[in-house]
Short mmCIF file of C-alpha atoms in Angstrom, two decimals:
data_model
loop_
_atom_site.label_atom_id
_atom_site.label_comp_id
_atom_site.label_asym_id
_atom_site.label_seq_id
_atom_site.Cartn_x
_atom_site.Cartn_y
_atom_site.Cartn_z
CA ARG A 9 0.00 0.00 0.00
CA ASN A 10 1.11 3.51 -0.78
CA PRO A 11 -0.91 5.93 1.38
CA LYS A 12 -1.19 9.65 0.65
CA LEU A 13 -0.82 12.68 2.87
CA ILE A 14 -3.08 15.30 1.33
CA VAL A 15 -2.85 18.96 2.42
CA TRP A 16 -6.06 20.87 1.75
CA SER A 17 -7.02 24.52 1.97
CA SER A 18 -10.05 25.18 4.14
CA ASP A 19 -10.90 28.04 1.74
CA ASP A 20 -11.08 25.73 -1.30
CA PRO A 21 -11.19 22.04 -0.35
CA ARG A 22 -11.82 20.97 -3.97
CA ARG A 23 -8.14 21.26 -4.91
CA PRO A 24 -5.35 19.83 -2.74
CA LEU A 25 -2.41 22.10 -1.98
CA ALA A 26 -0.04 19.13 -1.84
CA ILE A 27 -0.05 15.35 -2.11
CA LEU A 28 2.83 13.57 -0.39
CA GLN A 29 3.37 9.91 -1.12
CA GLY A 30 6.02 7.23 -1.37
CA PHE A 31 7.93 6.74 1.88
CA LEU A 32 5.26 5.85 4.45
CA LYS A 33 3.61 2.46 3.97
CA LYS A 34 0.28 0.72 4.70
CA ALA A 35 -1.49 3.76 6.21
CA ILE A 36 -0.91 7.17 7.76
CA VAL A 37 -1.45 6.82 11.52
CA SER A 38 -1.00 10.44 12.60
CA ALA A 39 0.33 13.73 11.24
CA THR A 40 1.21 17.14 12.68
CA PHE A 41 2.33 20.55 11.41
CA SER A 42 5.38 22.40 12.71
CA ARG A 43 4.75 25.53 14.73
CA ASP A 44 5.25 27.75 11.67
CA GLY A 45 3.18 25.46 9.43
CA THR A 46 5.92 24.88 6.85
CA LEU A 47 6.82 21.33 7.88
CA LEU A 48 4.71 18.22 8.30
CA CYS A 49 5.64 15.13 10.33
CA ALA A 50 3.74 11.89 9.81
CA VAL A 51 3.82 8.30 11.09
CA GLY A 52 3.17 5.26 8.92
CA ALA A 53 1.62 1.92 9.84
CA ASP A 54 4.53 -0.20 8.57
CA ALA A 55 6.28 -2.69 10.89
CA ASN A 56 8.72 0.02 12.05
CA HIS A 57 6.07 2.74 12.41
CA SER A 58 8.34 4.98 10.38
CA LEU A 59 8.33 8.77 10.61
CA ALA A 60 8.88 11.31 7.86
CA VAL A 61 9.30 15.08 7.95
CA TYR A 62 8.30 16.96 4.80
CA ARG A 63 8.47 20.52 3.57
CA TRP A 64 4.92 20.04 2.35
CA GLN A 65 4.78 23.02 -0.05
CA THR A 66 7.56 21.51 -2.22
CA GLY A 67 6.92 17.84 -1.46
CA THR A 68 10.50 17.43 -0.23
CA MET A 69 11.13 14.82 2.46
CA LEU A 70 13.70 16.38 4.80
CA ALA A 71 14.15 13.52 7.27
CA SER A 72 12.95 10.02 8.04
CA SER A 73 13.50 7.38 10.68
CA LYS A 74 12.25 4.11 12.02
CA GLY A 75 9.88 4.92 14.87
CA SER A 76 9.36 1.77 16.93
CA PRO A 77 8.47 -1.88 16.54
CA GLU A 78 5.65 -1.10 18.98
CA LYS A 79 2.58 0.64 17.58
CA ILE A 80 2.73 4.46 17.48
CA VAL A 81 -0.71 6.06 17.77
CA SER A 82 0.05 9.78 17.66
CA VAL A 83 2.63 12.38 16.74
CA SER A 84 2.48 15.99 17.96
CA TRP A 85 4.72 18.98 17.23
CA SER A 86 5.44 21.39 20.09
CA PRO A 87 4.05 24.86 19.39
CA PHE A 88 6.94 26.31 21.44
CA GLN A 89 10.04 24.50 20.18
CA ASP A 90 11.19 22.40 17.26
CA TYR A 91 10.56 18.92 18.55
CA VAL A 92 7.91 16.27 18.06
CA VAL A 93 6.59 13.66 20.47
CA THR A 94 5.41 10.20 19.47
CA CYS A 95 3.06 8.22 21.71
CA GLY A 96 2.14 4.57 21.46
CA VAL A 97 2.15 1.08 22.93
CA LYS A 98 4.90 1.17 25.58
CA HIS A 99 6.33 4.05 23.57
CA LEU A 100 7.11 7.69 24.29
CA MET A 101 9.84 9.44 22.32
CA PHE A 102 10.97 13.04 22.03
CA TRP A 103 12.38 13.84 18.57
CA SER A 104 14.65 16.80 17.88
CA THR A 105 14.10 18.03 14.35
CA SER A 106 17.62 19.16 13.45
CA PRO A 107 19.07 16.59 13.34
CA PHE A 108 16.07 14.24 13.37
CA VAL A 109 17.03 12.15 16.41
CA ALA A 110 14.88 10.50 19.08
CA ARG A 111 15.35 10.36 22.84
CA LYS A 112 13.39 7.91 24.96
CA ALA A 113 11.39 9.40 27.77
CA LEU A 114 13.03 8.98 31.16
CA PHE A 115 10.76 7.64 33.85
CA SER A 116 11.26 7.55 37.60
CA LYS A 117 9.42 6.15 40.58
CA ARG A 118 6.70 8.68 39.72
CA GLY A 119 5.52 6.64 36.74
CA LYS A 120 6.18 3.80 34.35
CA ILE A 121 6.30 3.13 30.66
CA GLN A 122 2.87 2.02 29.46
CA THR A 123 0.65 2.75 26.50
CA MET A 124 0.79 6.51 25.92
CA LEU A 125 -2.21 7.73 23.92
CA CYS A 126 -1.95 11.50 23.49
CA CYS A 127 0.02 14.58 24.46
CA CYS A 128 -0.11 18.37 24.59
CA PHE A 129 2.25 21.24 25.36
CA PRO A 130 1.22 23.72 28.08
CA GLY A 131 4.51 25.61 27.81
CA PRO A 132 8.08 25.55 26.54
CA ASP A 133 9.93 22.31 27.31
CA THR A 134 6.77 20.93 28.98
CA THR A 135 4.70 18.00 27.72
CA VAL A 136 1.59 16.44 29.28
CA VAL A 137 0.92 12.84 28.23
CA GLY A 138 -2.32 10.88 28.61
CA THR A 139 -1.85 7.23 29.59
CA GLN A 140 -3.73 3.96 29.37
CA ASP A 141 -4.10 3.76 33.17
CA GLY A 142 -5.82 7.18 33.15
CA SER A 143 -2.91 9.17 34.54
CA LEU A 144 -1.48 12.41 33.18
CA TYR A 145 2.32 12.50 33.09
CA LEU A 146 4.01 15.90 33.05
CA PHE A 147 7.46 15.90 31.45
CA LYS A 148 10.09 18.61 31.72
CA GLY A 149 12.25 18.04 28.69
CA TYR A 150 12.15 14.28 28.28
CA GLN A 151 12.13 13.51 32.04
CA LEU A 152 8.99 12.66 33.99
CA ALA A 153 8.46 15.40 36.59
CA THR A 154 4.91 14.82 37.89
CA ASN A 155 2.27 12.09 37.76
CA MET A 156 -1.34 13.13 38.18
CA ARG A 157 -2.55 9.62 38.96
CA ARG A 158 -5.67 8.08 37.51
CA CYS A 159 -7.61 11.14 36.44
CA HIS A 160 -9.61 8.85 34.13
CA GLN A 161 -9.99 5.14 33.50
CA VAL A 162 -8.10 5.74 30.23
CA THR A 163 -6.93 9.21 29.13
CA HIS A 164 -7.85 9.57 25.44
CA ALA A 165 -7.42 13.31 24.90
CA VAL A 166 -5.43 16.24 26.25
CA ILE A 167 -5.19 19.82 25.05
CA ALA A 168 -3.50 22.82 26.63
CA THR A 169 -3.28 26.57 26.70
CA ARG A 170 -0.64 28.34 28.74
CA ASP A 171 -2.98 28.39 31.75
CA VAL A 172 -5.09 25.25 31.48
CA VAL A 173 -4.81 21.57 30.57
CA ILE A 174 -8.04 19.80 29.61
CA SER A 175 -8.19 16.01 29.65
CA GLY A 176 -10.85 13.60 28.52
CA GLY A 177 -11.14 9.90 28.96
CA LYS A 178 -13.05 6.73 29.29
CA GLU A 179 -15.16 6.74 32.40
CA GLY A 180 -16.98 3.70 33.69
#
């Protein structure tokens, strides 16, 4: 399979602005724009859950990498700095964009690696991650700083402004 990333204009959705295709295989799992909107990072559904970074206006792939043998479910670009975060099954990685290199999240006694489902960025160098056990993990850089334990049965969604983090989950 050869899935497509299609960039559309909300002003005229009849004509795509760009169609990116070729590197990512099987399906596109998740995609995110850079903070200035010029770059696009996407994750494929191949066995390595590969990542690609494109300058979408020209169709140029700037970087690529194997993501993880474990399933990646989301990729998010920080609106404050040039890094992306990938979340997935026993997977949490922080990717610098120049060069395109990953660092594994560092956990402590405050929390453990588990299925990470979503993330958001309430400020510079700060990432909140929603987990399968319903907790919210707050990372400073790539190190776990705080665990807000079991806010939900499963945390499916998080979004942030500079003042507020909103989480949503499965409640039983």
